[in-house]
Coordinates of C-alpha atoms in Angstrom, one line a residue:
X273 CA -31.1 43.5 -21.7
X274 CA -28.1 46.5 -23.8
X275 CA -25.0 45.4 -26.1
X276 CA -23.4 47.2 -22.8
X277 CA -24.7 44.6 -21.2
X278 CA -24.6 42.1 -22.9
X279 CA -20.7 43.2 -24.0
X280 CA -20.2 42.6 -19.7
X281 CA -21.8 39.9 -19.5
X282 CA -20.4 37.9 -22.5
X283 CA -16.4 39.3 -21.2
X284 CA -17.8 38.2 -16.9
X285 CA -18.1 34.6 -18.9
X286 CA -14.8 34.3 -21.1
X287 CA -12.8 35.5 -17.8
X288 CA -14.0 32.3 -16.4
X289 CA -11.4 30.1 -15.3
X290 CA -11.0 26.6 -18.2
X291 CA -9.0 25.2 -15.5
X292 CA -8.8 22.4 -12.7
X293 CA -9.9 24.3 -8.7
X294 CA -8.1 20.8 -7.4
X295 CA -5.2 19.7 -8.9
X296 CA -3.8 16.6 -7.0
X297 CA -0.8 15.0 -7.6
X298 CA 1.0 11.4 -7.5
X299 CA 4.8 12.2 -6.5
X300 CA 6.2 9.4 -8.5
X301 CA 9.4 8.4 -9.4
X302 CA 12.5 9.9 -6.9
X303 CA 13.7 7.0 -6.6
X304 CA 14.2 5.7 -9.9
X305 CA 16.4 9.5 -10.2
X306 CA 18.2 9.1 -7.6
X307 CA 19.7 5.6 -8.7
X308 CA 19.6 6.7 -12.6
X309 CA 22.3 9.1 -11.0
X310 CA 24.1 7.0 -8.9
X311 CA 22.8 7.7 -5.9
X312 CA 21.0 6.6 -3.0
X313 CA 17.3 6.5 -2.9
X314 CA 16.8 8.7 -0.2
X315 CA 18.5 12.0 -2.4
X316 CA 15.7 11.6 -4.9
X317 CA 12.9 11.6 -2.5
X318 CA 14.9 15.3 -1.0
X319 CA 14.9 16.4 -4.6
X320 CA 11.4 15.7 -4.7
X321 CA 11.1 18.1 -2.1
X322 CA 12.4 20.7 -3.5
X323 CA 9.9 20.8 -6.0
X324 CA 6.9 20.8 -4.4
X325 CA 7.7 24.0 -3.5
X326 CA 8.0 24.9 -7.7
X327 CA 4.7 23.4 -7.9
X328 CA 2.3 25.0 -5.6
X329 CA 4.1 29.2 -5.9
X330 CA 2.7 28.0 -9.6
X331 CA -0.4 27.3 -8.2
X332 CA -2.5 30.9 -8.2
X333 CA -1.0 31.4 -11.8
X334 CA -2.9 28.4 -13.5
X335 CA -6.2 28.7 -10.8
X336 CA -5.4 26.1 -9.0
X337 CA -7.1 27.1 -5.5
X338 CA -5.8 22.7 -4.3
X339 CA -3.4 21.1 -4.5
X340 CA -3.2 17.9 -3.4
X341 CA 0.3 15.7 -3.2
X342 CA 0.6 12.1 -2.5
X343 CA 3.8 11.9 0.2
X344 CA 3.3 9.2 1.9
X345 CA 0.8 5.6 1.2
X346 CA -0.3 3.6 3.9
X347 CA 2.2 1.3 1.3
X348 CA 4.8 2.4 1.7
X349 CA 5.2 1.1 5.4
X350 CA 7.1 -2.3 3.7
X351 CA 10.4 -0.6 1.9
X352 CA 13.3 -0.8 3.3
X353 CA 13.4 0.8 7.8
X354 CA 16.1 3.2 6.1
X355 CA 13.9 4.6 3.5
X356 CA 11.1 5.1 5.7
X357 CA 13.4 6.3 8.6
X358 CA 14.3 8.8 6.7
X359 CA 11.3 10.1 4.8
X360 CA 10.1 10.8 8.1
X361 CA 12.3 12.3 8.6
X362 CA 12.2 14.6 5.4
X363 CA 8.7 15.3 6.5
X364 CA 10.4 16.8 10.2
X365 CA 12.5 18.8 8.2
X366 CA 10.1 20.3 5.7
X367 CA 7.9 21.4 8.1
X368 CA 10.8 23.3 10.0
X369 CA 11.9 23.8 6.4
X370 CA 9.0 25.1 4.8
X371 CA 6.1 26.2 7.2
X372 CA 7.4 30.1 7.0
X373 CA 7.7 30.6 4.2
X374 CA 3.7 28.6 3.4
X375 CA 1.8 30.2 6.0
X376 CA 3.7 34.6 4.2
X377 CA 2.5 33.0 1.2
X378 CA -0.3 32.6 2.2
X379 CA -1.0 28.6 2.1
X380 CA -3.1 26.9 3.9
X381 CA -2.1 23.2 5.0
X382 CA -3.9 20.7 6.1
X383 CA -2.3 17.0 6.2
X384 CA -5.0 13.9 5.4
X385 CA -4.1 10.3 5.8
X386 CA -4.1 8.4 10.0
X387 CA -1.2 9.7 11.9
X388 CA -1.8 6.8 14.7
X389 CA 1.5 5.4 13.1
X390 CA 3.0 8.3 12.6
X391 CA 5.9 9.7 15.8
X392 CA 4.4 11.6 18.1
X393 CA 6.5 14.8 17.5
X394 CA 5.6 14.6 13.5
X395 CA 1.9 14.6 14.6
X396 CA 2.3 17.3 16.9
X397 CA 4.8 19.8 13.8
X398 CA 1.7 18.1 11.7
X399 CA -1.3 19.7 14.5
X400 CA 1.5 23.4 14.4
X401 CA 1.5 23.7 10.2
X402 CA -2.2 23.4 10.1
X403 CA -3.1 25.3 13.4
X404 CA 0.2 27.8 12.1
X405 CA -2.1 28.3 8.3
X406 CA -6.0 28.6 8.8
X407 CA -6.4 31.9 8.3
X408 CA -5.0 31.7 4.3
X409 CA -6.6 31.2 1.4
X410 CA -4.5 31.5 -1.4
X411 CA -4.1 28.1 -2.2
X412 CA -4.6 24.7 -0.3
X413 CA -2.1 22.3 0.4
X414 CA -3.7 18.7 1.5
X415 CA -0.7 16.0 2.7
X416 CA -1.3 13.2 2.4
X417 CA 0.4 10.5 5.2
X418 CA -0.1 7.6 5.5
X419 CA -1.9 7.8 3.3
X420 CA -4.3 5.3 1.7
X421 CA -7.6 5.6 -0.5
X422 CA -9.0 2.2 1.1
X423 CA -8.2 3.2 4.6
X424 CA -9.3 6.5 4.2
X425 CA -13.1 4.7 3.1
X426 CA -13.4 2.3 5.9
X427 CA -11.8 4.9 8.5
X428 CA -14.7 6.6 7.3
X429 CA -17.3 3.6 8.0
X430 CA -16.2 3.2 11.2
X431 CA -17.0 6.6 12.2
X432 CA -20.6 6.6 9.6
X433 CA -21.2 3.0 11.3
X434 CA -20.7 4.2 14.8
X435 CA -23.5 7.3 14.1
X436 CA -26.2 5.2 13.5
X437 CA -25.7 3.5 16.0
X438 CA -26.4 6.1 18.8
X439 CA -28.1 8.0 17.1
X440 CA -26.9 10.4 16.0
X441 CA -27.9 9.2 11.6
X442 CA -31.4 7.4 10.9
X443 CA -29.1 4.3 7.6
X444 CA -32.3 5.5 5.9
X445 CA -31.2 8.8 5.1
X446 CA -27.6 7.5 4.3
X447 CA -27.1 8.3 0.8
X448 CA -23.4 8.9 -1.7
X449 CA -23.6 12.2 -0.3
X450 CA -22.9 10.7 3.1
X451 CA -20.0 9.2 3.1
X452 CA -18.4 12.6 2.1
X453 CA -18.7 13.2 5.1
X454 CA -17.1 11.7 6.6
X455 CA -14.0 11.2 5.0
X456 CA -10.3 13.0 5.2
X457 CA -10.9 15.1 3.2
X458 CA -14.4 17.1 3.6
X459 CA -13.6 20.5 2.9
X460 CA -12.2 20.4 0.3
X461 CA -14.0 19.7 -2.7
X462 CA -13.4 17.0 -5.2
X463 CA -10.0 16.5 -7.5
X464 CA -10.7 18.1 -11.7
X465 CA -6.5 17.1 -12.3
X466 CA -5.2 13.8 -11.0
X467 CA -0.9 13.5 -12.0
X468 CA 0.6 11.4 -11.6
X469 CA 4.3 11.3 -13.1
X470 CA 7.4 8.4 -13.8
X471 CA 5.8 7.0 -16.4
X472 CA 3.2 4.3 -14.4
X473 CA -1.0 4.2 -15.2
X474 CA -2.2 3.3 -12.2
X475 CA -4.0 5.5 -9.7
X476 CA -2.2 3.7 -7.3
X477 CA -4.5 3.5 -4.2
X478 CA -5.2 7.6 -4.3
X479 CA -8.3 9.1 -3.5
X480 CA -10.4 6.2 -4.5
X481 CA -13.9 7.7 -3.9
X482 CA -13.3 11.5 -4.8
X483 CA -11.6 11.3 -8.2
X484 CA -14.8 9.0 -9.3
X485 CA -14.8 12.0 -12.0
X486 CA -11.3 13.6 -13.0
X487 CA -9.5 13.7 -15.9
X488 CA -6.6 11.5 -15.6
X489 CA -2.8 12.2 -16.2
X490 CA 0.2 9.7 -17.1
X491 CA 3.6 11.4 -17.7
X492 CA 6.9 10.3 -18.8
X493 CA 8.4 12.9 -16.1
X494 CA 9.8 11.8 -13.1
X495 CA 8.5 14.0 -10.2
X496 CA 12.1 15.6 -9.1
X497 CA 12.1 16.3 -13.0
X498 CA 8.7 18.0 -12.9
X499 CA 8.9 21.7 -13.7
X500 CA 6.3 24.6 -13.2
X501 CA 5.8 24.9 -16.9
X502 CA 5.0 20.8 -17.2
X503 CA 2.0 21.8 -14.6
X504 CA 0.9 24.5 -16.4
X505 CA 1.2 22.3 -19.4
X506 CA -1.4 19.9 -18.1
X507 CA -3.7 22.6 -16.1
X508 CA -3.8 23.6 -19.8
X509 CA -4.9 21.7 -21.9
X510 CA -7.4 20.5 -19.3
X511 CA -9.3 23.5 -20.2
X512 CA -9.7 21.4 -23.4
X513 CA -11.4 18.3 -22.3
X514 CA -15.6 17.9 -22.7
X515 CA -16.6 16.5 -19.3
X516 CA -19.5 15.0 -19.7
X517 CA -20.3 13.3 -16.1
X518 CA -22.1 10.4 -17.2
X519 CA -24.0 12.7 -20.3
X520 CA -23.9 13.4 -23.4
X521 CA -23.0 16.5 -25.0
X522 CA -25.6 18.5 -26.8

């Protein structure tokens, strides 16, 4: 190989991205952020929704192709009726307000989670936004709505069992590569980095299967205060980690 070829190869290697391709975020701290300001919890949720756009817009500059955000969990139904109702209205408002901007910015939007319990109007809006942005590829934004990792695995297992029962799937061929094909995230790569804001150090039933080898960052910043600058700092830090996936470094 010539020296010129070596130089080209070295240049190409140097340009390979070292940051995470897929970042997942547990957006925690909206309620506390509002209460610290003497405001109702929903005020914090509205502030948090505004923060989403800044982080989505920061993805391309940080080499992030896929962004998955935890908007509403299967456990969040336990909150007060006022808060749950307010959140459902907020989701509809977010879609109405942001749909065109997301589409124009080349963002493809997907929703994961069980839609059965969501109201019909919201589900229709979700479906329409997915179709509207289906040809986009600049950033893939996945919104986890009425989502729980255990619930997702249970639903996936049920679908897998149905395929076995009808003869579509040979049970002898089932392995760890089979179940992911039945998960809500079957078209997405696994997350490389999972960030949780607000100082809590738990994963709260989020992407349990997919995050088996993800790196985690638990930070004290409340979600409405989480900036693109801090996002960039965390994605850059990811590039310094030695990811061995169970192996030993040479």
